[in-house]
PDB file of C-alpha atoms in Angstrom:
ATOM      1  CA  MET A  15      26.893  88.718 114.994  1.00 83.00           C
ATOM      2  CA  GLU A  16      28.724  91.190 117.269  1.00 91.00           C
ATOM      3  CA  ASN A  17      27.959  94.824 116.971  1.00 96.00           C
ATOM      4  CA  LEU A  18      30.063  97.149 114.883  1.00 94.00           C
ATOM      5  CA  HIS A  19      31.911  98.786 117.736  1.00 94.00           C
ATOM      6  CA  TYR A  20      33.135  95.516 119.098  1.00 96.00           C
ATOM      7  CA  LEU A  21      34.205  94.174 115.695  1.00 95.00           C
ATOM      8  CA  LEU A  22      36.108  97.416 114.836  1.00 95.00           C
ATOM      9  CA  MET A  23      37.742  97.489 118.288  1.00 96.00           C
ATOM     10  CA  LYS A  24      38.732  93.829 118.092  1.00 96.00           C
ATOM     11  CA  ALA A  25      40.029  94.043 114.472  1.00 95.00           C
ATOM     12  CA  ASN A  26      42.016  97.203 115.442  1.00 95.00           C
ATOM     13  CA  SER A  27      43.490  95.487 118.543  1.00 96.00           C
ATOM     14  CA  ILE A  28      44.561  92.361 116.593  1.00 96.00           C
ATOM     15  CA  PHE A  29      45.916  94.347 113.658  1.00 95.00           C
ATOM     16  CA  ALA A  30      47.788  96.739 115.967  1.00 95.00           C
ATOM     17  CA  ARG A  31      49.316  93.970 118.026  1.00 96.00           C
ATOM     18  CA  LYS A  32      50.634  92.260 114.865  1.00 96.00           C
ATOM     19  CA  ILE A  33      52.098  95.552 113.537  1.00 96.00           C
ATOM     20  CA  MET A  34      53.802  96.373 116.841  1.00 97.00           C
ATOM     21  CA  TYR A  35      55.315  92.888 117.106  1.00 97.00           C
ATOM     22  CA  GLU A  36      57.103  93.448 113.751  1.00 96.00           C
ATOM     23  CA  ALA A  37      57.789  97.120 114.529  1.00 97.00           C
ATOM     24  CA  ASN A  38      59.524  96.137 117.835  1.00 97.00           C
ATOM     25  CA  LYS A  39      61.912  93.973 115.954  1.00 96.00           C
ATOM     26  CA  ILE A  40      63.323  97.086 114.149  1.00 95.00           C
ATOM     27  CA  GLY A  41      63.361  99.236 117.301  1.00 96.00           C
ATOM     28  CA  LEU A  42      60.136 101.189 116.889  1.00 97.00           C
ATOM     29  CA  THR A  43      57.903 102.066 119.785  1.00 96.00           C
ATOM     30  CA  SER A  44      54.168 102.627 119.897  1.00 94.00           C
ATOM     31  CA  GLY A  45      53.021 105.485 117.641  1.00 96.00           C
ATOM     32  CA  GLN A  46      56.150 105.688 115.523  1.00 97.00           C
ATOM     33  CA  PRO A  47      54.830 103.348 112.708  1.00 97.00           C
ATOM     34  CA  LYS A  48      51.930 105.597 111.971  1.00 96.00           C
ATOM     35  CA  VAL A  49      54.166 108.692 112.024  1.00 97.00           C
ATOM     36  CA  LEU A  50      56.543 106.977 109.617  1.00 97.00           C
ATOM     37  CA  TYR A  51      53.583 106.096 107.428  1.00 97.00           C
ATOM     38  CA  PHE A  52      52.371 109.697 107.411  1.00 97.00           C
ATOM     39  CA  LEU A  53      55.771 111.211 106.576  1.00 97.00           C
ATOM     40  CA  SER A  54      56.508 108.617 103.898  1.00 97.00           C
ATOM     41  CA  LYS A  55      53.129 109.357 102.257  1.00 96.00           C
ATOM     42  CA  PHE A  56      53.033 113.226 102.693  1.00 96.00           C
ATOM     43  CA  GLY A  57      56.641 114.289 103.250  1.00 93.00           C
ATOM     44  CA  GLU A  58      57.538 117.194 105.528  1.00 95.00           C
ATOM     45  CA  ALA A  59      54.792 118.429 107.881  1.00 95.00           C
ATOM     46  CA  ASP A  60      54.396 120.268 111.185  1.00 94.00           C
ATOM     47  CA  GLN A  61      53.340 118.566 114.414  1.00 93.00           C
ATOM     48  CA  LYS A  62      49.741 119.854 114.302  1.00 94.00           C
ATOM     49  CA  THR A  63      49.138 118.442 110.765  1.00 95.00           C
ATOM     50  CA  ILE A  64      50.556 115.089 111.799  1.00 97.00           C
ATOM     51  CA  ALA A  65      48.458 114.967 114.923  1.00 96.00           C
ATOM     52  CA  ASN A  66      45.148 115.901 113.028  1.00 95.00           C
ATOM     53  CA  TYR A  67      45.863 113.283 110.290  1.00 95.00           C
ATOM     54  CA  LEU A  68      46.545 110.505 112.779  1.00 95.00           C
ATOM     55  CA  GLU A  69      43.709 111.492 115.134  1.00 93.00           C
ATOM     56  CA  ILE A  70      45.920 111.840 118.136  1.00 94.00           C
ATOM     57  CA  GLU A  71      46.794 114.768 120.563  1.00 95.00           C
ATOM     58  CA  GLN A  72      49.512 117.144 119.653  1.00 93.00           C
ATOM     59  CA  ALA A  73      51.295 116.509 122.929  1.00 94.00           C
ATOM     60  CA  THR A  74      51.265 112.785 122.244  1.00 96.00           C
ATOM     61  CA  VAL A  75      52.789 113.416 118.757  1.00 96.00           C
ATOM     62  CA  GLY A  76      55.299 115.585 120.392  1.00 94.00           C
ATOM     63  CA  SER A  77      56.500 112.701 122.687  1.00 96.00           C
ATOM     64  CA  ILE A  78      56.515 110.269 119.712  1.00 97.00           C
ATOM     65  CA  LEU A  79      58.558 112.712 117.718  1.00 96.00           C
ATOM     66  CA  LEU A  80      61.094 113.189 120.520  1.00 96.00           C
ATOM     67  CA  GLY A  81      61.745 109.499 120.566  1.00 96.00           C
ATOM     68  CA  MET A  82      62.030 109.397 116.811  1.00 97.00           C
ATOM     69  CA  GLU A  83      64.447 112.326 116.923  1.00 96.00           C
ATOM     70  CA  LYS A  84      66.581 110.492 119.490  1.00 97.00           C
ATOM     71  CA  ALA A  85      66.566 107.424 117.315  1.00 97.00           C
ATOM     72  CA  GLU A  86      67.606 109.613 114.300  1.00 97.00           C
ATOM     73  CA  LEU A  87      64.485 108.665 112.351  1.00 98.00           C
ATOM     74  CA  ILE A  88      63.356 112.308 111.820  1.00 97.00           C
ATOM     75  CA  ILE A  89      64.630 115.826 111.924  1.00 96.00           C
ATOM     76  CA  ARG A  90      62.845 118.922 112.899  1.00 93.00           C
ATOM     77  CA  LYS A  91      63.634 122.346 111.559  1.00 90.00           C
ATOM     78  CA  GLN A  92      62.080 125.811 111.235  1.00 84.00           C
ATOM     79  CA  HIS A  93      61.155 127.338 107.965  1.00 76.00           C
ATOM     80  CA  GLU A  94      62.221 130.931 107.189  1.00 73.00           C
ATOM     81  CA  GLY A  95      59.635 133.358 108.281  1.00 69.00           C
ATOM     82  CA  ASN A  96      57.822 130.819 110.562  1.00 68.00           C
ATOM     83  CA  ARG A  97      59.555 130.661 113.868  1.00 67.00           C
ATOM     84  CA  ARG A  98      56.540 129.133 115.602  1.00 73.00           C
ATOM     85  CA  SER A  99      56.372 125.829 113.804  1.00 77.00           C
ATOM     86  CA  LEU A 100      58.876 123.107 113.570  1.00 86.00           C
ATOM     87  CA  TYR A 101      58.594 120.964 110.459  1.00 93.00           C
ATOM     88  CA  VAL A 102      59.356 117.279 110.569  1.00 96.00           C
ATOM     89  CA  SER A 103      60.901 115.080 107.850  1.00 96.00           C
ATOM     90  CA  LEU A 104      62.448 111.792 107.568  1.00 97.00           C
ATOM     91  CA  THR A 105      66.259 111.130 107.755  1.00 97.00           C
ATOM     92  CA  GLU A 106      67.740 108.451 105.647  1.00 97.00           C
ATOM     93  CA  LYS A 107      67.453 106.038 108.537  1.00 98.00           C
ATOM     94  CA  GLY A 108      63.760 107.112 108.993  1.00 97.00           C
ATOM     95  CA  LEU A 109      63.176 106.516 105.191  1.00 97.00           C
ATOM     96  CA  GLU A 110      64.554 103.011 105.568  1.00 97.00           C
ATOM     97  CA  ALA A 111      62.402 102.273 108.605  1.00 97.00           C
ATOM     98  CA  SER A 112      59.363 103.659 106.779  1.00 97.00           C
ATOM     99  CA  LYS A 113      59.942 101.231 103.892  1.00 97.00           C
ATOM    100  CA  ILE A 114      60.219  98.332 106.255  1.00 97.00           C
ATOM    101  CA  ILE A 115      57.099  99.263 108.224  1.00 97.00           C
ATOM    102  CA  ASN A 116      55.045 100.044 105.144  1.00 97.00           C
ATOM    103  CA  ASN A 117      55.846  96.466 104.023  1.00 97.00           C
ATOM    104  CA  VAL A 118      54.736  95.226 107.377  1.00 97.00           C
ATOM    105  CA  PHE A 119      51.374  97.153 106.953  1.00 97.00           C
ATOM    106  CA  GLU A 120      50.891  95.709 103.554  1.00 96.00           C
ATOM    107  CA  ASN A 121      51.715  92.167 104.666  1.00 96.00           C
ATOM    108  CA  THR A 122      49.478  92.489 107.671  1.00 96.00           C
ATOM    109  CA  GLU A 123      46.692  93.811 105.490  1.00 95.00           C
ATOM    110  CA  ASN A 124      47.182  90.930 103.083  1.00 95.00           C
ATOM    111  CA  ILE A 125      46.986  88.320 105.957  1.00 95.00           C
ATOM    112  CA  ALA A 126      43.790  90.036 107.304  1.00 95.00           C
ATOM    113  CA  THR A 127      42.064  90.107 103.960  1.00 96.00           C
ATOM    114  CA  LYS A 128      43.296  86.875 102.473  1.00 96.00           C
ATOM    115  CA  THR A 129      39.858  85.304 102.403  1.00 96.00           C
ATOM    116  CA  LEU A 130      38.261  88.318 100.679  1.00 96.00           C
ATOM    117  CA  LEU A 131      37.944  88.945  96.932  1.00 96.00           C
ATOM    118  CA  GLU A 132      39.766  91.991  95.635  1.00 94.00           C
ATOM    119  CA  GLU A 133      36.495  93.880  95.073  1.00 96.00           C
ATOM    120  CA  ASN A 134      35.486  93.150  98.578  1.00 96.00           C
ATOM    121  CA  LYS A 135      38.833  94.488  99.985  1.00 96.00           C
ATOM    122  CA  GLU A 136      38.137  97.746  98.118  1.00 95.00           C
ATOM    123  CA  GLU A 137      34.568  97.863  99.298  1.00 97.00           C
ATOM    124  CA  LEU A 138      35.788  97.358 102.836  1.00 96.00           C
ATOM    125  CA  LYS A 139      38.200 100.249 102.476  1.00 95.00           C
ATOM    126  CA  HIS A 140      35.452 102.463 101.006  1.00 97.00           C
ATOM    127  CA  LEU A 141      33.039 101.556 103.827  1.00 96.00           C
ATOM    128  CA  LEU A 142      35.609 102.284 106.501  1.00 95.00           C
ATOM    129  CA  ALA A 143      36.473 105.576 104.885  1.00 95.00           C
ATOM    130  CA  GLU A 144      32.764 106.487 104.771  1.00 95.00           C
ATOM    131  CA  LEU A 145      32.418 105.454 108.515  1.00 94.00           C
ATOM    132  CA  CYS A 146      35.419 107.779 109.401  1.00 92.00           C
ATOM    133  CA  LYS A 147      33.939 110.546 107.453  1.00 92.00           C
ATOM    134  CA  SER A 148      30.509 110.320 109.047  1.00 93.00           C
ATOM    135  CA  LEU A 149      32.097 110.165 112.519  1.00 90.00           C
ATOM    136  CA  SER A 150      34.317 113.129 111.768  1.00 89.00           C
ATOM    137  CA  GLU A 151      31.391 115.231 110.580  1.00 87.00           C
ATOM    138  CA  TYR A 152      29.472 114.238 113.715  1.00 80.00           C
ATOM    139  CA  GLY A 153      31.874 116.114 115.944  1.00 66.00           C
ATOM    140  CA  ASP A 154      33.321 115.381 119.315  1.00 64.00           C
TER     141      ASP A 154
END
């Protein structure tokens, strides 16, 4: 059997390719589906929080958000008393796009795990979460 690194990399590549194939059909570009997922799950947030959760650089999130703002998927606004941070939230168009892409995520996950028993799917999620936790604690 292949090593863990290769299997994770390959699974991620195949999964991401299938997601982006569907995402492109509704006009989304790279990075936008995961931002939509985050905002649909957590609501309004600042750019730093989004970047930390998604494990990508703030500058990268900034360029993704710029494209999303131009596509009218999000709005950015300041909160009173905090002029340094812009808070991002979904527009109605963004909310609709997030519903579509979340269905794509669910369908792709179902395809990927169709041969697994339900308890094995949950165990896989648990193991991957533990792996992420271990790697995060290890540092950069």
